[in-house]
Amino acid sequence: MKKICFDHNATTPVADEVFEAMLPFLKGEWGNPSSIHWAGRGPKKAVDAGREALCKFFNCADIETIFTSSGTESNNLAIKGLAWAKKDKGNHIITTRVEHPSVLNTCKALAKEGFETTYLDVDADGLIDLNSLEAAITPKTILISTMFANNETGVLFPIKEIGAIAKKRGVTFHADAVQAAGKTPLDVQGLKVDLLTISGHKLYAPKGIGALFVRRGVRLTPLIHGGHHERNRRGGTENVAGIVALGKAVEIAGRDMAAESERMLAMRTRIEKGMQARIPHVKINGHLEKRLPNTVNISFEFVEGESLLLNLDMKGIAASSGSACTSGSLEPSHVLTSMGLSNEMSHGSVRFSLGKSNTEEDVDYLLEIMPAIVERMRSMSPLYAASK
Amino acid sequence: MKKICFDHNATTPVADEVFEAMLPFLKGEWGNPSSIHWAGRGPKKAVDAGREALCKFFNCADIETIFTSSGTESNNLAIKGLAWAKKDKGNHIITTRVEHPSVLNTCKALAKEGFETTYLDVDADGLIDLNSLEAAITPKTILISTMFANNETGVLFPIKEIGAIAKKRGVTFHADAVQAAGKTPLDVQGLKVDLLTISGHKLYAPKGIGALFVRRGVRLTPLIHGGHHERNRRGGTENVAGIVALGKAVEIAGRDMAAESERMLAMRTRIEKGMQARIPHVKINGHLEKRLPNTVNISFEFVEGESLLLNLDMKGIAASSGSACTSGSLEPSHVLTSMGLSNEMSHGSVRFSLGKSNTEEDVDYLLEIMPAIVERMRSMSPLYAASK
Amino acid sequence: MYSEKVMDHFSNPRNVGEVNDADGSGTVGNAACGDIMKLTIKVEDNKITDVKFKTFGCGAAIATSSMVTELVKGKDLNDAEAISNATVAEALDGLPPVKMHCSNLAADALHAAIEDYKKKTVK
Amino acid sequence: MYSEKVMDHFSNPRNVGEVNDADGSGTVGNAACGDIMKLTIKVEDNKITDVKFKTFGCGAAIATSSMVTELVKGKDLNDAEAISNATVAEALDGLPPVKMHCSNLAADALHAAIEDYKKKTVK
Ligand SMILES: Cc1ncc(COP(=O)(O)O)c(C=O)c1O
Ligand SMILES: Cc1ncc(COP(=O)(O)O)c(C=O)c1O
């Protein structure tokens, strides 16, 4: 059976070019970049080159980058690091209700240390209100942390405008760009962000590598203390192969983004229009335009998401859901319920996230099999019967 | 020119078997272990299997393991995590003067939060005094953190005895076993450790993966908050390939350790005796018996370590030094000066750390070229002339 | 994640629908938790002669629903009442730990339907 | 890490040793910092006619020592005194940032040797 992945927001395969680039650093050039002898020289150069590629991608200076182990670590470092470094200045953080758990749970953890967080609401489109953001800023506010693009819906926050407000009010601004990277431009100078998170495995690099942009002058208390690595801001022997991979991945992202985005957008549009045309009672979640080109989030009324995923999986299609049942928790997606969706509609949501491997044929196949799946599950649903 | 690595304590190459094991998780099985569809199932199984291998290596249960990104992160998580979780119980930590920077700088960072650390002295052999350890324990002591084996000298601390004291006094005990793993047995049940750190890249797995043993019942405040990964103790999408690699590496370590240790010990002995026989004014650093089989640390009087390393490097030999100049700092090895070595002798130290690739021929070659190198550098040294 | 038996009952659920002129009906769960199950039964001579389910829920919820209908069909009411959540999970060769809450639903719905039948027959 | 020129001077250091009957001698640095350098000079007609060094130190320390002896040989004292740490580092095509402290040594030793010579000739 053909396997089709419509779950690229969960993770991406390692691109061939990325794999080729990192391979020598798993096989031959295995030295420690800190060593002064022959074994260290190749790895050292490779780390420097990886950083250079990252700087080009961010449009920043080399001292403004820190390699980490994941998007989650970058988010933790940005938020805790800034909060700890600025705790004498204030204890207030502003974020939103629809952030990734690596942001929400970090803010929750900081609450135990006396930090306070304002969680901005989002509207039915998944967008925040900039006036509310500005109104939430107090003299104690030290950090605004928001997503660049939402992982579940693809909704894009107005990063430039948030950055302008943060700058005007003298508050540090962190953007979680894990889902945005490679799908929309990320020029940190144009955007006025102070801290920006990316993650390798969402970008066709392997799992276990991430990065954080840290604007010159922004001080962070390290999360991981150790040697002199990353200019004393993140200890631990460098993940050389991972750094090389991320460097190659962002190079490719920069090169291919424009064309890929266009391709994604065409497929996304076909999926949305196709689902709406073929299946009654469906709802596209998230602002219709302000959204990543690769992400479709659809609620299929009267049915539960996981059961749809299992059906899709049996047909070779990988997708994900905002249903509680896929995450092992009892509550449905906090992103969708924050947007005002009913529990039922949240449970009935499916996310299709496109990537490089997808083709128009994949879309054809999805549109072909989806109506019967939804109909079958609806025929078993007590809610569907009740609504008729 | 033949390249010989005598610097395996800095890092190790990825073993072929390890590489083969991890390869499928970089190439084919790239899914996210949290996904319920086809792409997630292989990776999920692989993570489970890697954890099982680790449990076998540690002799512990699966819930007693956390995968991290490095030895440094494991040390930070163990020390900060325990300190934060127990801060209502006490604020005192005991460690030693000869720890890795990932321990020393973590304790230093905790000092800013009100934690106090006692740094135990070591004697000329590099060993701590158990009476001093016991005397240092106060009602406020929450943690003892010591190395299992020293990275610079290979000196082995009496972990079992430290564990017994910690247990008797009700203090949590963390051992940094980054250098010990694979070179000496690590049964956490026999050893009475509560927390134990290992790092992949010192064990023929790649850089970017580490692990921490956490005894059941020991609570840690997470360093990296995020999703449900690692039972909510370490957020971030799992580094699947890294976990598989570490699993394979510890499996191999368990299998080969006895034979390899014997082989190392024979080479180590030859290097030590050979150097002493051929070169005047040399000193073996660290207790002569209580030491890893793979580590030799020798001071060559009157000369500086980096200049020896450069000469060795020109002959294809990789080694490392306790000289300040190799680390970019101005102070020589804190390990050697803590053992009472003069600045000059610390600067003149070279560490040869053996590994799988080394053969008796490598040792022959080293012993053949070393005398002339030392003599040449001594002939340039104002200290040597003065001593004559 | 799921056992083969769970996937079998999920892909080919037994006894989907509603029995005509049901003698008892039980609906449990709610949309907040993501699982709603409705079980309808036909009872003759103190025996469950027919049983059907409708379920809004995840794979485990659907499979346990299907399994419980198989388990009770033809059983007398006392035996049916003895069926617990554990019985259902076991009959499916186990469920993932995170899914245990779903398996509660099926037995609960069954008990609710029997209760309903008893209430109706008493008056 | 090091430039080719540094490695050349490290592997083939010029003017190692001590000049006989030195007219001036300067020793700078200490073992704590890991670098000790001793420079001896021969002076005729206000010109440095011979110069030699002995150095305990890292690659940069040895290379800068060697380079400074090349730079001053044959120079008159005023020109020699004008040689700074930067001159030496530059002549070696630069040094790694962490090694800049080592490059200080060479010019310091030179100045100390000249100082010593002047003191001796004054009295
Ligand atoms: C004793 C010891 N602890 C901790 C570490 C840190 O390990 P890693 O390089 O994986 O961060 C090292 C190695 O550098 C070490 O030798
Ligand atoms: C928006 C967002 N932030 C952060 C993360 C965490 O990234 P990682 O999986 O690299 O820890 C993810 C992915 O799970 C994400 O989608």
PDB file of C-alpha atoms in Angstrom, chain D residues 12-120:
ATOM      1  CA  ASN D  12      61.324  25.405  12.975  1.00  0.00           C
ATOM      2  CA  PRO D  13      61.957  28.053  15.562  1.00  0.00           C
ATOM      3  CA  ARG D  14      64.651  30.571  14.667  1.00  0.00           C
ATOM      4  CA  ASN D  15      67.353  31.606  17.112  1.00  0.00           C
ATOM      5  CA  VAL D  16      66.747  29.190  19.954  1.00  0.00           C
ATOM      6  CA  GLY D  17      69.203  29.345  22.822  1.00  0.00           C
ATOM      7  CA  GLU D  18      71.147  32.005  24.676  1.00  0.00           C
ATOM      8  CA  VAL D  19      73.735  34.361  23.187  1.00  0.00           C
ATOM      9  CA  ASN D  20      77.154  34.118  24.781  1.00  0.00           C
ATOM     10  CA  ASP D  21      78.094  37.055  26.957  1.00  0.00           C
ATOM     11  CA  ALA D  22      74.738  38.674  26.415  1.00  0.00           C
ATOM     12  CA  ASP D  23      74.609  42.454  26.631  1.00  0.00           C
ATOM     13  CA  GLY D  24      71.007  42.328  27.717  1.00  0.00           C
ATOM     14  CA  SER D  25      68.620  39.681  29.001  1.00  0.00           C
ATOM     15  CA  GLY D  26      64.905  39.746  29.717  1.00  0.00           C
ATOM     16  CA  THR D  27      62.705  37.087  31.282  1.00  0.00           C
ATOM     17  CA  VAL D  28      58.957  37.561  31.444  1.00  0.00           C
ATOM     18  CA  GLY D  29      55.883  35.480  32.232  1.00  0.00           C
ATOM     19  CA  ASN D  30      55.370  32.858  34.916  1.00  0.00           C
ATOM     20  CA  ALA D  31      54.471  29.221  35.228  1.00  0.00           C
ATOM     21  CA  ALA D  32      50.994  29.975  36.551  1.00  0.00           C
ATOM     22  CA  CYS D  33      50.041  31.436  33.198  1.00  0.00           C
ATOM     23  CA  GLY D  34      51.920  28.703  31.412  1.00  0.00           C
ATOM     24  CA  ASP D  35      54.366  30.907  29.561  1.00  0.00           C
ATOM     25  CA  ILE D  36      57.906  31.911  30.423  1.00  0.00           C
ATOM     26  CA  MET D  37      60.220  33.540  27.923  1.00  0.00           C
ATOM     27  CA  LYS D  38      63.836  34.500  28.169  1.00  0.00           C
ATOM     28  CA  LEU D  39      65.415  36.714  25.487  1.00  0.00           C
ATOM     29  CA  THR D  40      69.118  37.493  25.308  1.00  0.00           C
ATOM     30  CA  ILE D  41      70.654  40.112  23.016  1.00  0.00           C
ATOM     31  CA  LYS D  42      74.032  41.182  21.778  1.00  0.00           C
ATOM     32  CA  VAL D  43      74.287  44.900  20.983  1.00  0.00           C
ATOM     33  CA  GLU D  44      76.921  46.673  18.893  1.00  0.00           C
ATOM     34  CA  ASP D  45      76.761  50.321  17.790  1.00  0.00           C
ATOM     35  CA  ASN D  46      73.236  50.596  19.109  1.00  0.00           C
ATOM     36  CA  LYS D  47      72.261  47.690  16.858  1.00  0.00           C
ATOM     37  CA  ILE D  48      71.023  44.259  17.901  1.00  0.00           C
ATOM     38  CA  THR D  49      73.578  42.000  16.267  1.00  0.00           C
ATOM     39  CA  ASP D  50      72.456  38.762  17.854  1.00  0.00           C
ATOM     40  CA  VAL D  51      69.366  37.580  19.675  1.00  0.00           C
ATOM     41  CA  LYS D  52      68.206  34.225  21.019  1.00  0.00           C
ATOM     42  CA  PHE D  53      65.217  32.941  22.993  1.00  0.00           C
ATOM     43  CA  LYS D  54      64.220  30.160  25.302  1.00  0.00           C
ATOM     44  CA  THR D  55      60.522  29.664  25.913  1.00  0.00           C
ATOM     45  CA  PHE D  56      58.357  27.461  28.069  1.00  0.00           C
ATOM     46  CA  GLY D  57      54.935  27.778  26.569  1.00  0.00           C
ATOM     47  CA  CYS D  58      52.327  26.895  24.037  1.00  0.00           C
ATOM     48  CA  GLY D  59      52.554  26.991  20.273  1.00  0.00           C
ATOM     49  CA  ALA D  60      51.751  30.684  20.104  1.00  0.00           C
ATOM     50  CA  ALA D  61      54.331  31.513  22.754  1.00  0.00           C
ATOM     51  CA  ILE D  62      57.084  29.678  20.887  1.00  0.00           C
ATOM     52  CA  ALA D  63      56.123  31.071  17.500  1.00  0.00           C
ATOM     53  CA  THR D  64      55.960  34.658  18.742  1.00  0.00           C
ATOM     54  CA  SER D  65      59.317  34.194  20.463  1.00  0.00           C
ATOM     55  CA  SER D  66      60.861  32.961  17.263  1.00  0.00           C
ATOM     56  CA  MET D  67      59.244  35.702  15.221  1.00  0.00           C
ATOM     57  CA  VAL D  68      60.368  38.501  17.506  1.00  0.00           C
ATOM     58  CA  THR D  69      63.991  37.365  17.216  1.00  0.00           C
ATOM     59  CA  GLU D  70      63.726  37.495  13.434  1.00  0.00           C
ATOM     60  CA  LEU D  71      62.129  40.906  13.540  1.00  0.00           C
ATOM     61  CA  VAL D  72      64.796  42.553  15.702  1.00  0.00           C
ATOM     62  CA  LYS D  73      67.961  40.990  14.394  1.00  0.00           C
ATOM     63  CA  GLY D  74      70.043  43.743  12.806  1.00  0.00           C
ATOM     64  CA  LYS D  75      67.657  46.493  13.873  1.00  0.00           C
ATOM     65  CA  ASP D  76      68.874  49.465  15.835  1.00  0.00           C
ATOM     66  CA  LEU D  77      67.551  49.768  19.337  1.00  0.00           C
ATOM     67  CA  ASN D  78      65.026  52.500  18.618  1.00  0.00           C
ATOM     68  CA  ASP D  79      63.393  50.494  15.876  1.00  0.00           C
ATOM     69  CA  ALA D  80      63.455  47.381  18.063  1.00  0.00           C
ATOM     70  CA  GLU D  81      61.766  49.219  20.888  1.00  0.00           C
ATOM     71  CA  ALA D  82      58.978  50.218  18.542  1.00  0.00           C
ATOM     72  CA  ILE D  83      58.048  46.583  17.986  1.00  0.00           C
ATOM     73  CA  SER D  84      54.777  45.901  19.719  1.00  0.00           C
ATOM     74  CA  ASN D  85      52.766  42.803  20.444  1.00  0.00           C
ATOM     75  CA  ALA D  86      50.556  43.689  17.540  1.00  0.00           C
ATOM     76  CA  THR D  87      53.552  43.838  15.203  1.00  0.00           C
ATOM     77  CA  VAL D  88      54.525  40.307  16.188  1.00  0.00           C
ATOM     78  CA  ALA D  89      51.034  38.900  15.846  1.00  0.00           C
ATOM     79  CA  GLU D  90      50.632  40.562  12.492  1.00  0.00           C
ATOM     80  CA  ALA D  91      53.938  39.214  11.221  1.00  0.00           C
ATOM     81  CA  LEU D  92      52.577  35.738  12.037  1.00  0.00           C
ATOM     82  CA  ASP D  93      49.401  36.334  10.017  1.00  0.00           C
ATOM     83  CA  GLY D  94      47.414  36.657  13.203  1.00  0.00           C
ATOM     84  CA  LEU D  95      46.816  34.530  16.269  1.00  0.00           C
ATOM     85  CA  PRO D  96      43.627  32.931  17.569  1.00  0.00           C
ATOM     86  CA  PRO D  97      41.798  35.316  19.894  1.00  0.00           C
ATOM     87  CA  VAL D  98      42.313  33.065  22.926  1.00  0.00           C
ATOM     88  CA  LYS D  99      46.046  33.191  22.298  1.00  0.00           C
ATOM     89  CA  MET D 100      46.527  36.949  22.265  1.00  0.00           C
ATOM     90  CA  HIS D 101      47.872  36.879  25.796  1.00  0.00           C
ATOM     91  CA  CYS D 102      50.741  34.676  24.651  1.00  0.00           C
ATOM     92  CA  SER D 103      51.747  37.110  21.966  1.00  0.00           C
ATOM     93  CA  ASN D 104      52.194  39.789  24.591  1.00  0.00           C
ATOM     94  CA  LEU D 105      55.080  37.855  25.993  1.00  0.00           C
ATOM     95  CA  ALA D 106      57.450  38.175  23.082  1.00  0.00           C
ATOM     96  CA  ALA D 107      57.470  41.948  22.786  1.00  0.00           C
ATOM     97  CA  ASP D 108      57.576  42.240  26.569  1.00  0.00           C
ATOM     98  CA  ALA D 109      60.669  40.047  26.740  1.00  0.00           C
ATOM     99  CA  LEU D 110      62.330  42.102  24.022  1.00  0.00           C
ATOM    100  CA  HIS D 111      61.638  45.350  25.828  1.00  0.00           C
ATOM    101  CA  ALA D 112      62.886  43.839  29.065  1.00  0.00           C
ATOM    102  CA  ALA D 113      66.132  42.772  27.390  1.00  0.00           C
ATOM    103  CA  ILE D 114      66.687  46.231  25.904  1.00  0.00           C
ATOM    104  CA  GLU D 115      65.927  47.805  29.266  1.00  0.00           C
ATOM    105  CA  ASP D 116      68.457  45.496  30.855  1.00  0.00           C
ATOM    106  CA  TYR D 117      71.075  46.436  28.270  1.00  0.00           C
ATOM    107  CA  LYS D 118      70.471  50.139  28.836  1.00  0.00           C
ATOM    108  CA  LYS D 119      70.731  49.789  32.577  1.00  0.00           C
ATOM    109  CA  LYS D 120      74.030  47.985  32.205  1.00  0.00           C
TER     110      LYS D 120
END
